[in-house]
PDB file of C-alpha atoms in Angstrom:
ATOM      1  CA  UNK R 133      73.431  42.036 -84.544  1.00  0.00           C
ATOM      2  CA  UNK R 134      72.784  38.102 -84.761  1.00  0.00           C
ATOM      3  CA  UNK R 135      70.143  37.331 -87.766  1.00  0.00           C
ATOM      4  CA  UNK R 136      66.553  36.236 -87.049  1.00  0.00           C
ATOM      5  CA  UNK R 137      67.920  32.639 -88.811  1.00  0.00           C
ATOM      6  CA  UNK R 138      70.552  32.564 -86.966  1.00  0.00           C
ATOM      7  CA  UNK R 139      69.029  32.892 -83.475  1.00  0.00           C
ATOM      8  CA  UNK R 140      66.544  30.284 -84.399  1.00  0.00           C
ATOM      9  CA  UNK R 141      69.136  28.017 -85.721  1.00  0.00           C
ATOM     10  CA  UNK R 142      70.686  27.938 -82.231  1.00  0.00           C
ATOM     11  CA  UNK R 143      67.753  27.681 -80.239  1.00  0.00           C
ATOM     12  CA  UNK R 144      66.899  24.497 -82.446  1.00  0.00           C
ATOM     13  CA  UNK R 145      70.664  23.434 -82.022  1.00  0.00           C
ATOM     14  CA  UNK R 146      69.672  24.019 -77.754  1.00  0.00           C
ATOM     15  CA  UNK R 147      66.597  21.732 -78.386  1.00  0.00           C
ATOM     16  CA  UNK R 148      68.598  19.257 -80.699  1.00  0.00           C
ATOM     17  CA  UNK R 149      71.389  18.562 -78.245  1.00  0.00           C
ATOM     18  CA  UNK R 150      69.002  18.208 -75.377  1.00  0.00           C
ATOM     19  CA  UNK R 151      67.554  15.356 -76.739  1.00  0.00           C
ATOM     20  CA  UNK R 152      71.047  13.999 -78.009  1.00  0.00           C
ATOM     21  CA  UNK R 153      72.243  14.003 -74.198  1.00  0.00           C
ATOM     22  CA  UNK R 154      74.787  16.567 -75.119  1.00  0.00           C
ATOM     23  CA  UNK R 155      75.380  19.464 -72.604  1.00  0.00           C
ATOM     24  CA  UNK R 156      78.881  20.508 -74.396  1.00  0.00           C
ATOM     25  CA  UNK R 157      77.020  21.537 -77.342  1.00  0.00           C
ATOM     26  CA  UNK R 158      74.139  23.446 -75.229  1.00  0.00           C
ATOM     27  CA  UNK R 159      77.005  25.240 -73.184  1.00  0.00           C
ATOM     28  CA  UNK R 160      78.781  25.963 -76.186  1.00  0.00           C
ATOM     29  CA  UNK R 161      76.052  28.082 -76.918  1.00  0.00           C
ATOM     30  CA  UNK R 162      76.380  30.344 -74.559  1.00  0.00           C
ATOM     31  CA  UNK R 163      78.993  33.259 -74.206  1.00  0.00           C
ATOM     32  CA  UNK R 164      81.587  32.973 -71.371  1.00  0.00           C
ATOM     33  CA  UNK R 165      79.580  35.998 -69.202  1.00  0.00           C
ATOM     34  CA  UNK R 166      76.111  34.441 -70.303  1.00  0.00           C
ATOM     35  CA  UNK R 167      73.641  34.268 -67.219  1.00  0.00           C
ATOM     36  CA  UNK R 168      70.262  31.986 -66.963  1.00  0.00           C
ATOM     37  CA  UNK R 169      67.542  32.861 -64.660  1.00  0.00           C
ATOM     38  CA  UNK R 170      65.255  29.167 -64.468  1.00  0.00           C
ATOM     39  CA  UNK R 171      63.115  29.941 -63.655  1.00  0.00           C
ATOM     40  CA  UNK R 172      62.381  33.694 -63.687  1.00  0.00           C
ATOM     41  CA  UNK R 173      62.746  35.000 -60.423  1.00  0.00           C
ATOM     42  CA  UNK R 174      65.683  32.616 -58.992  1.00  0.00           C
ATOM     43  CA  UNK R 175      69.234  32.985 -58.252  1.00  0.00           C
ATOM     44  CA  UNK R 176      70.189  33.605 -61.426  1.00  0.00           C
ATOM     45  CA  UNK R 177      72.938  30.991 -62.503  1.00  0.00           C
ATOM     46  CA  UNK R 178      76.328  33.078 -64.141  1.00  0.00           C
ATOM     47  CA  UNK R 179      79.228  32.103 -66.475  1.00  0.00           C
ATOM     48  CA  UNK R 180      80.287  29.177 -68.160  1.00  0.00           C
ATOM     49  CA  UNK R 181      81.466  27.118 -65.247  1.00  0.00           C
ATOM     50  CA  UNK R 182      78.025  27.210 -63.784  1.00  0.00           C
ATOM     51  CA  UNK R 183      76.215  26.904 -67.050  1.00  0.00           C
ATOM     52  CA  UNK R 184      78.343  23.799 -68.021  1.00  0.00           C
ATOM     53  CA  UNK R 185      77.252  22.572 -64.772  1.00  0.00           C
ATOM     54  CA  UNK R 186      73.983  23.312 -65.024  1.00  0.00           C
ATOM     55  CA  UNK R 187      73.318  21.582 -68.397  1.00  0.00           C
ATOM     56  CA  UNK R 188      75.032  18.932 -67.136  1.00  0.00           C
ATOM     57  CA  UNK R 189      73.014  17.923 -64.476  1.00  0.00           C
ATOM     58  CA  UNK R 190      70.130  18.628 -66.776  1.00  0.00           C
ATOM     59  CA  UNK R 191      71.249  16.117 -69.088  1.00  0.00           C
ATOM     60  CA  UNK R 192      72.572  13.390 -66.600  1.00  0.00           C
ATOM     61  CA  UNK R 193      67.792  13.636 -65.297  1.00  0.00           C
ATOM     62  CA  UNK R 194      67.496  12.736 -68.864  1.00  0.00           C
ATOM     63  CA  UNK R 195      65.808  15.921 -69.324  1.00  0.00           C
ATOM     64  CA  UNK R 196      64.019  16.011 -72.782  1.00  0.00           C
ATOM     65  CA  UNK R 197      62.301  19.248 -74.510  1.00  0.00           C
ATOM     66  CA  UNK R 198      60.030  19.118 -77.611  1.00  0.00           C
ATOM     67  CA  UNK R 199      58.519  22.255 -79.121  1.00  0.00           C
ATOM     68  CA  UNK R 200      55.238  23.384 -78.692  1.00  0.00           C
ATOM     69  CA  UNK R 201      55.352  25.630 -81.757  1.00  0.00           C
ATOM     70  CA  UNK R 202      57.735  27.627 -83.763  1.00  0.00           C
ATOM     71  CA  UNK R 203      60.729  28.788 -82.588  1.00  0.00           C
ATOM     72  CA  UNK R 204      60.256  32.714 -82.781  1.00  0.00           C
ATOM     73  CA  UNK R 205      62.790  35.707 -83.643  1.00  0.00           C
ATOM     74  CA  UNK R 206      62.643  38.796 -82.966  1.00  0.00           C
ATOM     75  CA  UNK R 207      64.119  42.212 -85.155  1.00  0.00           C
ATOM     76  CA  UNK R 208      66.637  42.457 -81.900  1.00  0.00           C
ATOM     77  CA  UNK R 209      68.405  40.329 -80.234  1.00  0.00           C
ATOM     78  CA  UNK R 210      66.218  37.791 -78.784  1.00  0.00           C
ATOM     79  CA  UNK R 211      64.237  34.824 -79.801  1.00  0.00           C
ATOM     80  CA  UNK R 212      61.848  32.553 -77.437  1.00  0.00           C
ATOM     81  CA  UNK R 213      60.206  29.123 -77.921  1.00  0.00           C
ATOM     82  CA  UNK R 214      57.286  27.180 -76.008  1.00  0.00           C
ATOM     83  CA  UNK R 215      58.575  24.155 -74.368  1.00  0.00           C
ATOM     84  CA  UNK R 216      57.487  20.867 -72.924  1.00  0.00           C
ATOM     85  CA  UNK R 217      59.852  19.449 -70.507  1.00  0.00           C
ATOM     86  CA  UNK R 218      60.433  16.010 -69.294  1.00  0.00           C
ATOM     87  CA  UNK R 219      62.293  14.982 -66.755  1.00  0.00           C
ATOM     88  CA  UNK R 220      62.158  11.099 -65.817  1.00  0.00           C
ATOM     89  CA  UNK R 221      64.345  11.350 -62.995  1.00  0.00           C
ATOM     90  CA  UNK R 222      61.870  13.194 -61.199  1.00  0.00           C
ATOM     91  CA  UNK R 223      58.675  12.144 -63.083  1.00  0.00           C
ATOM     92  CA  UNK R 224      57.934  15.650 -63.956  1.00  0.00           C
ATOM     93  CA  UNK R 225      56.900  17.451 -67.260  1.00  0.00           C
ATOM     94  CA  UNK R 226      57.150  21.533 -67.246  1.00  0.00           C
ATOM     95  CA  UNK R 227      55.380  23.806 -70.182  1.00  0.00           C
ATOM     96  CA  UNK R 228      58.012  26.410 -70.251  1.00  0.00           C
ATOM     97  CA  UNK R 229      58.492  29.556 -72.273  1.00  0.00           C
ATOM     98  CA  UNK R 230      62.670  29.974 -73.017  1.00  0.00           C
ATOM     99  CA  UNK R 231      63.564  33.509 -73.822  1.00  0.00           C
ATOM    100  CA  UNK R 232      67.100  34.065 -75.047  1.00  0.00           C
ATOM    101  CA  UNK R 233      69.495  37.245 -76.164  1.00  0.00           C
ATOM    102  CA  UNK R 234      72.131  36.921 -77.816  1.00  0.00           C
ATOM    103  CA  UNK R 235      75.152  39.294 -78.619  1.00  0.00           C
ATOM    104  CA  UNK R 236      76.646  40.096 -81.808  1.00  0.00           C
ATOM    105  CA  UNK R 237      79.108  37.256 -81.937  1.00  0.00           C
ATOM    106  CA  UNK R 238      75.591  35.013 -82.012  1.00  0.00           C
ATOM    107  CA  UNK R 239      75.990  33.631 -78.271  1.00  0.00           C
ATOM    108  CA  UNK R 240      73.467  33.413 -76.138  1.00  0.00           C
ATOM    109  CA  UNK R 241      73.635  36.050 -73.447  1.00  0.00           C
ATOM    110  CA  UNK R 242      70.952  35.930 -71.345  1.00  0.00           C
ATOM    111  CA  UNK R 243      68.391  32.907 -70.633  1.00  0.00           C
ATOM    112  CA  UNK R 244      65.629  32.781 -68.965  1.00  0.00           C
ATOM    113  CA  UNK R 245      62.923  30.700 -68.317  1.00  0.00           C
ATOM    114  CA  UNK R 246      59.329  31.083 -67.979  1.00  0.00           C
ATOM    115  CA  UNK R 247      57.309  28.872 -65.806  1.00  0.00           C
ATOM    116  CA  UNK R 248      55.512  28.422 -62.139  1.00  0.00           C
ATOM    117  CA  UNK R 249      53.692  26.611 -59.948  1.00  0.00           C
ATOM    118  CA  UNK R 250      50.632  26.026 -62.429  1.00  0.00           C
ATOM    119  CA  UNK R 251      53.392  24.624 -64.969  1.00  0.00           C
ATOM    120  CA  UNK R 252      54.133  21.209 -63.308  1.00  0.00           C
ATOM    121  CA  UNK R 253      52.390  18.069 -64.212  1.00  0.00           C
ATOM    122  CA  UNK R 254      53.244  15.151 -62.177  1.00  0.00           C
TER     123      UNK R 254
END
């Protein structure tokens, strides 16, 4: 089972390389059957080639995050954070919850994201 420090570590590497503009390093995160669900409740988005993808368009909105508190572990597998998101491309900010599992190898298994309608600020 991945560490509590180690979880966090990686979420703060996700956070870290969002802000750098680098969607390699956020993929990289992930395991090659990881899935993301962002937000909860929509087609959920499966393997790396879609993940890649998916971070990359991300990135290319220059979509920033910044913490809205500590990143938090878990004595499992899973660790969350509270996010702000900005997105300039489409003048929107999101306040997101991320919730991620991991597997033993520390790789991110699962994603998913926590927000609605009453999230959005234009």
């Amino acid at each position: 089972m991945p560490a509590q420090e180690q979880m966090k570590k990686a979420l703060q590497t996700y956070v870290d390389s969002f802000n750098e503009g680098d969607a390699a390093t956020i993929a990289a995160l992930f395991a090659d059957d990881a899935v993301i669900e962002d937000p909860v409740g929509k087609p959920q988005i499966s393997g790396r080639p879609a993940i890649d993808e998916f971070y990359a368009k991300a990135i290319s909105a220059g979509t920033k995050l910044t913490l809205d508190g500590p990143i938090r572990g878990s004595h499992g597998k899973g660790a969350a954070m509270a996010l702000t998101i900005e997105v300039p491309a489409m003048n929107l900010r999101i306040r997101a919850i991320d919730a991620m599992t991991f597997n033993d190898d520390g790789k991110i298994v699962e994603m998913r994201a926590y927000w609605g309608p009453d999230d959005f600020e234009k």
